[in-house]
Short mmCIF file of C-alpha atoms in Angstrom, two decimals:
data_model
loop_
_atom_site.label_atom_id
_atom_site.label_comp_id
_atom_site.label_asym_id
_atom_site.label_seq_id
_atom_site.Cartn_x
_atom_site.Cartn_y
_atom_site.Cartn_z
CA UNK A 71 114.77 111.25 98.25
CA UNK A 72 113.00 107.94 97.73
CA UNK A 73 113.58 105.49 100.57
CA UNK A 74 113.02 101.84 99.68
CA UNK A 75 112.10 99.53 102.56
CA UNK A 76 112.83 95.81 102.21
CA UNK A 77 111.74 93.45 105.01
CA UNK A 78 114.19 90.57 104.79
CA UNK A 79 113.82 86.98 105.97
CA UNK A 80 115.03 84.23 103.63
CA UNK A 81 116.48 80.75 103.94
CA UNK A 82 118.02 80.57 100.46
CA UNK A 83 120.95 82.68 99.19
CA UNK A 84 120.75 84.94 96.15
CA UNK A 85 117.17 86.11 96.55
CA UNK A 86 117.83 89.54 98.07
CA UNK A 87 120.58 90.16 95.53
CA UNK A 88 118.04 90.09 92.68
CA UNK A 89 115.82 92.62 94.44
CA UNK A 90 118.76 94.96 95.06
CA UNK A 91 119.95 94.71 91.47
CA UNK A 92 116.47 95.67 90.26
CA UNK A 93 116.68 98.82 92.41
CA UNK A 94 120.13 99.66 91.10
CA UNK A 95 118.83 99.25 87.53
CA UNK A 96 116.17 101.97 87.85
CA UNK A 97 116.24 104.39 84.90
CA UNK A 98 115.37 108.06 84.28
CA UNK A 99 115.39 108.85 87.98
CA UNK A 100 116.38 112.39 88.99
CA UNK A 101 116.15 111.92 92.79
CA UNK A 102 118.47 109.91 95.06
CA UNK A 103 117.48 106.48 96.36
CA UNK A 104 118.25 105.14 99.82
CA UNK A 105 117.61 101.46 100.56
CA UNK A 106 116.82 100.15 104.03
CA UNK A 107 117.09 96.37 104.34
CA UNK A 108 115.53 95.25 107.63
CA UNK A 109 117.13 91.92 108.50
CA UNK A 110 114.37 90.27 110.52
CA UNK A 111 116.70 87.65 112.05
CA UNK A 112 116.99 86.02 108.63
CA UNK A 113 118.67 82.55 108.42
CA UNK A 114 120.65 83.92 105.45
CA UNK A 115 122.07 87.25 106.73
CA UNK A 116 121.44 90.32 104.62
CA UNK A 117 125.11 91.28 104.99
CA UNK A 118 126.25 88.14 103.19
CA UNK A 119 123.82 88.88 100.34
CA UNK A 120 125.14 92.40 99.95
CA UNK A 121 128.75 91.24 99.96
CA UNK A 122 127.98 88.70 97.26
CA UNK A 123 126.74 91.13 94.61
CA UNK A 124 129.53 93.70 94.70
CA UNK A 125 129.05 97.48 94.43
CA UNK A 126 125.69 98.85 93.28
CA UNK A 127 124.80 102.43 92.44
CA UNK A 128 122.56 103.26 95.42
CA UNK A 129 122.90 103.63 99.18
CA UNK A 130 122.06 100.40 101.03
CA UNK A 131 121.75 100.32 104.81
CA UNK A 132 121.15 97.12 106.78
CA UNK A 133 119.26 97.23 110.08
CA UNK A 134 119.17 94.14 112.29
CA UNK A 135 116.20 93.31 114.49
CA UNK A 136 114.73 90.29 116.33
CA UNK A 137 112.20 88.39 114.26
CA UNK A 138 108.89 90.23 114.25
CA UNK A 139 107.40 89.60 110.83
CA UNK A 140 107.16 91.75 107.69
CA UNK A 141 104.95 94.45 109.22
CA UNK A 142 107.31 94.98 112.14
CA UNK A 143 110.26 95.11 109.73
CA UNK A 144 108.52 97.71 107.56
CA UNK A 145 107.74 99.76 110.67
CA UNK A 146 111.43 99.67 111.62
CA UNK A 147 112.23 100.97 108.17
CA UNK A 148 109.67 103.77 108.50
CA UNK A 149 111.12 104.70 111.89
CA UNK A 150 114.61 104.92 110.36
CA UNK A 151 113.75 106.75 107.14
CA UNK A 152 116.56 109.30 106.72
CA UNK A 153 116.01 113.04 106.72
CA UNK A 154 115.05 114.22 103.28
CA UNK A 155 112.81 111.23 102.54
CA UNK A 156 109.85 112.40 100.48
CA UNK A 157 108.57 109.08 99.16
CA UNK A 158 108.52 105.57 100.63
CA UNK A 159 108.59 102.54 98.35
CA UNK A 160 108.08 98.96 99.51
CA UNK A 161 109.80 95.96 97.93
CA UNK A 162 109.68 92.44 99.32
CA UNK A 163 113.04 90.70 99.23
CA UNK A 164 111.92 88.03 96.74
CA UNK A 165 110.42 90.48 94.24
CA UNK A 166 111.92 92.63 91.47
CA UNK A 167 110.96 95.90 89.80
CA UNK A 168 110.90 96.85 86.15
CA UNK A 169 113.45 99.48 85.16
CA UNK A 170 111.12 102.50 85.23
CA UNK A 171 109.06 101.75 88.34
CA UNK A 172 110.47 104.47 90.57
CA UNK A 173 110.63 107.11 87.86
CA UNK A 174 107.00 106.47 86.90
CA UNK A 175 105.99 106.59 90.56
CA UNK A 176 107.85 109.87 91.06
CA UNK A 177 106.16 111.29 87.96
CA UNK A 178 102.68 110.37 89.21
CA UNK A 179 103.29 111.55 92.75
CA UNK A 180 104.94 114.70 91.48
CA UNK A 181 101.68 115.50 89.65
CA UNK A 182 99.97 115.98 93.01
CA UNK A 183 99.08 112.42 93.99
CA UNK A 184 99.89 110.85 97.34
CA UNK A 185 99.62 107.08 96.87
CA UNK A 186 100.74 104.97 93.92
CA UNK A 187 100.42 101.30 93.01
CA UNK A 188 100.85 99.29 89.82
CA UNK A 189 99.86 96.21 87.94
CA UNK A 190 102.27 93.32 88.51
CA UNK A 191 103.08 89.75 87.61
CA UNK A 192 102.30 87.31 90.38
CA UNK A 193 104.43 84.20 90.88
CA UNK A 194 104.88 82.19 87.66
CA UNK A 195 102.28 84.29 85.83
CA UNK A 196 102.61 85.99 82.44
CA UNK A 197 99.28 87.81 82.81
CA UNK A 198 99.05 90.94 84.94
CA UNK A 199 97.24 90.80 88.26
CA UNK A 200 94.68 93.40 87.14
CA UNK A 201 93.53 91.23 84.23
CA UNK A 202 93.70 87.99 86.22
CA UNK A 203 91.51 89.33 89.01
CA UNK A 204 89.24 91.39 86.77
CA UNK A 205 88.72 93.89 89.57
CA UNK A 206 90.08 97.04 87.95
CA UNK A 207 89.70 98.30 84.39
CA UNK A 208 92.35 100.96 83.60
CA UNK A 209 90.18 102.36 80.78
CA UNK A 210 87.65 103.48 83.41
CA UNK A 211 90.26 105.72 85.07
CA UNK A 212 91.58 108.85 83.30
CA UNK A 213 95.13 109.07 82.08
CA UNK A 214 97.19 111.56 84.07
CA UNK A 215 97.72 114.64 81.86
CA UNK A 216 101.20 115.35 80.54
CA UNK A 217 102.63 112.04 81.77
CA UNK A 218 103.83 108.83 80.22
CA UNK A 219 101.19 106.38 78.94
CA UNK A 220 99.63 104.05 81.48
CA UNK A 221 99.59 106.43 84.44
CA UNK A 222 96.04 106.85 85.71
CA UNK A 223 94.14 108.81 88.35
CA UNK A 224 92.18 106.29 90.40
CA UNK A 225 88.47 107.06 90.24
CA UNK A 226 86.11 105.70 92.84
CA UNK A 227 86.24 104.52 96.42
CA UNK A 228 89.58 102.79 97.04
CA UNK A 229 88.43 101.67 100.49
CA UNK A 230 85.54 99.84 98.85
CA UNK A 231 87.94 98.39 96.25
CA UNK A 232 90.15 96.93 98.99
CA UNK A 233 87.19 95.52 100.91
CA UNK A 234 85.61 93.86 97.88
CA UNK A 235 88.75 92.74 96.07
CA UNK A 236 92.12 94.24 96.82
CA UNK A 237 94.25 95.05 93.76
CA UNK A 238 97.22 96.60 95.61
CA UNK A 239 100.44 94.59 95.64
CA UNK A 240 102.76 95.61 98.47
CA UNK A 241 105.86 95.56 96.28
CA UNK A 242 104.27 98.09 93.92
CA UNK A 243 103.39 100.75 96.49
CA UNK A 244 105.08 104.16 96.63
CA UNK A 245 103.55 106.93 98.73
CA UNK A 246 104.09 110.45 100.06
CA UNK A 247 105.89 109.99 103.37
CA UNK A 248 105.50 113.64 104.35
CA UNK A 249 101.71 113.28 104.11
CA UNK A 250 101.58 109.96 105.98
CA UNK A 251 104.66 110.07 108.20
CA UNK A 252 102.78 108.70 111.23
CA UNK A 253 101.14 105.72 109.52
CA UNK A 254 102.44 102.33 110.66
CA UNK A 255 101.55 98.67 110.10
CA UNK A 256 99.41 97.13 112.83
CA UNK A 257 101.84 94.38 113.88
CA UNK A 258 99.33 92.84 116.29
CA UNK A 259 97.53 91.67 113.16
CA UNK A 260 100.49 90.02 111.44
CA UNK A 261 99.21 87.64 108.74
CA UNK A 262 95.71 89.04 109.33
CA UNK A 263 95.64 91.70 106.63
CA UNK A 264 98.11 94.14 108.18
CA UNK A 265 99.11 95.41 104.73
CA UNK A 266 95.47 95.78 103.62
CA UNK A 267 94.73 97.71 106.83
CA UNK A 268 97.63 100.06 106.05
CA UNK A 269 96.23 100.82 102.58
CA UNK A 270 92.75 101.23 104.05
CA UNK A 271 94.01 103.77 106.59
CA UNK A 272 95.48 105.83 103.77
CA UNK A 273 92.40 105.45 101.55
CA UNK A 274 90.10 106.44 104.43
CA UNK A 275 92.15 109.61 104.95
CA UNK A 276 91.15 110.80 101.50
CA UNK A 277 94.50 110.37 99.74
CA UNK A 278 94.73 111.21 96.05
CA UNK A 279 95.56 107.90 94.36
CA UNK A 280 97.30 107.17 91.08
CA UNK A 281 98.20 103.84 89.54
CA UNK A 282 100.04 102.35 86.59
CA UNK A 283 98.47 99.87 84.21
CA UNK A 284 101.94 98.62 83.32
CA UNK A 285 103.33 95.61 85.19
CA UNK A 286 106.15 97.18 87.16
CA UNK A 287 106.92 94.32 89.56
CA UNK A 288 107.61 90.61 89.23
CA UNK A 289 106.76 88.53 92.30
CA UNK A 290 109.28 85.82 93.12
CA UNK A 291 109.47 82.64 95.14
CA UNK A 292 110.88 83.07 98.64
CA UNK A 293 109.73 82.41 102.18
CA UNK A 294 105.93 82.39 102.28
CA UNK A 295 104.18 82.50 105.66
CA UNK A 296 101.28 80.58 104.11
CA UNK A 297 103.40 77.84 102.51
CA UNK A 298 102.03 74.45 103.43
CA UNK A 299 98.70 75.82 104.60
CA UNK A 300 96.51 73.66 102.41
CA UNK A 301 93.47 71.76 103.66
CA UNK A 302 94.22 69.75 106.80
CA UNK A 303 97.70 71.20 107.26
CA UNK A 304 98.92 72.46 110.60
CA UNK A 305 98.70 76.08 109.55
CA UNK A 306 95.32 76.01 107.82
CA UNK A 307 93.22 76.77 110.89
CA UNK A 308 95.57 79.61 111.79
CA UNK A 309 95.21 81.08 108.32
CA UNK A 310 91.41 80.97 108.51
CA UNK A 311 91.55 82.43 112.02
CA UNK A 312 93.64 85.33 110.72
CA UNK A 313 91.34 85.99 107.78
CA UNK A 314 88.29 86.07 110.06
CA UNK A 315 90.18 88.41 112.37
CA UNK A 316 90.88 90.77 109.47
CA UNK A 317 87.25 90.79 108.31
CA UNK A 318 85.93 91.53 111.81
CA UNK A 319 88.54 94.24 112.33
CA UNK A 320 87.60 95.96 109.07
CA UNK A 321 84.07 96.52 110.35
CA UNK A 322 85.40 97.83 113.67
CA UNK A 323 87.97 100.26 112.28
CA UNK A 324 86.24 101.73 109.24
CA UNK A 325 82.79 103.23 108.55
CA UNK A 326 81.64 100.49 106.18
CA UNK A 327 78.40 100.87 104.26
CA UNK A 328 75.55 98.40 104.57
CA UNK A 329 76.51 96.86 101.22
CA UNK A 330 80.13 96.48 102.37
CA UNK A 331 79.00 94.99 105.66
CA UNK A 332 76.87 92.44 103.79
CA UNK A 333 79.84 91.57 101.55
CA UNK A 334 82.06 91.05 104.60
CA UNK A 335 79.35 89.00 106.30
CA UNK A 336 79.15 86.67 103.30
CA UNK A 337 82.94 86.28 103.40
CA UNK A 338 82.75 85.52 107.13
CA UNK A 339 80.12 82.82 106.59
CA UNK A 340 82.37 81.14 104.01
CA UNK A 341 85.38 81.34 106.32
CA UNK A 342 83.39 80.01 109.30
CA UNK A 343 82.29 77.04 107.21
CA UNK A 344 85.91 76.40 106.24
CA UNK A 345 86.96 76.66 109.90
CA UNK A 346 84.31 74.15 111.00
CA UNK A 347 85.13 71.72 108.18
CA UNK A 348 88.83 71.78 109.00
CA UNK A 349 88.16 71.26 112.71
CA UNK A 350 85.78 68.39 111.99
CA UNK A 351 88.34 66.80 109.65
CA UNK A 352 90.90 66.84 112.46
CA UNK A 353 88.48 65.30 114.95
CA UNK A 354 87.33 62.54 112.58
CA UNK A 355 90.91 61.64 111.62
CA UNK A 356 92.16 61.89 115.22
CA UNK A 357 94.65 64.58 114.36
CA UNK A 358 96.24 66.76 116.98
CA UNK A 359 94.13 69.81 117.77
CA UNK A 360 95.85 73.21 117.99
CA UNK A 361 94.26 74.22 121.28
CA UNK A 362 96.12 77.55 121.41
CA UNK A 363 94.52 78.58 118.11
CA UNK A 364 91.12 77.23 119.15
CA UNK A 365 91.22 79.22 122.38
CA UNK A 366 92.11 82.43 120.55
CA UNK A 367 89.41 81.77 118.00
CA UNK A 368 86.74 81.14 120.62
CA UNK A 369 87.34 84.60 122.08
CA UNK A 370 87.51 86.16 118.60
CA UNK A 371 84.53 84.54 116.92
CA UNK A 372 82.59 81.93 118.94
CA UNK A 373 79.99 81.80 116.17
CA UNK A 374 82.42 79.72 114.07
CA UNK A 375 81.90 76.74 116.38
CA UNK A 376 78.14 76.76 115.71
CA UNK A 377 78.95 75.81 112.11
CA UNK A 378 80.16 72.37 113.25
CA UNK A 379 76.72 70.66 113.09
CA UNK A 380 76.26 71.85 109.51
CA UNK A 381 79.75 70.63 108.60
CA UNK A 382 78.96 67.24 110.20
CA UNK A 383 75.68 67.01 108.31
CA UNK A 384 77.41 67.74 105.02
CA UNK A 385 80.07 65.11 105.76
CA UNK A 386 77.42 62.46 106.49
CA UNK A 387 75.45 63.36 103.39
CA UNK A 388 78.55 63.06 101.17
CA UNK A 389 79.31 59.59 102.55
CA UNK A 390 75.85 58.45 101.56
#
């Protein structure tokens, strides 16, 4: 059985219905599909979405929980995966799959692989994420023998790939649940790379990885935790705080090489500069300071505050 886990929190009707219809439209699939929709205290209840689309040809189970974020919702789904689940697939409630996504995943995983991801179309894009980012060249990875075109064995260090430029879209992932039944999302790092950390755990374990060069998911427009987090917005400092938290945690949890550590350090320097510039902008424009975030950040990374003099110097120089 393939169990599909959908963390659900939306404030507009009709979004979940599209995701469910894309699951029901899967073709050439010889194994049953069970769908777990984790209603994370959504303003638009999952039950109303399901009632609005009529019968679909797959089992759909709704689980209600207090709001805990997407990682907590996915963990609830993993904890409730029914007996007989061999593969877990993730689909965000505002995304949709192409018609052969699950059958292609099952074909790759059935060939002895344990983790699968695919190219995908990001929001409002007609160019696949692989080509847009330029971080993975399918031609450098061998085609899986005796499988449909576009299924590749990933060659190289996936942990390094994620550190330097992640290419894994959550709504494209399917993996062997029997092999990784104990893996869970680190909910204490919500919005701080909890999905990346999940992939890194699996990569570090030595999983055999396959991917598809076909775009098998279309990302949609729904609730985005980073909406309105542009420069000077209320959430911008929190976003930078979370990204710094993720970078620091990567070095603590995984045996990074010296080259990887240097790459992360360069990222941290850029993020610290952004943090200092945002904080200075708030001070100069007499905006309200988010002291709760500043306190957390001081304990996380006090070095960020030493970037303030440089940010001030740059601001003075620009005025001149």
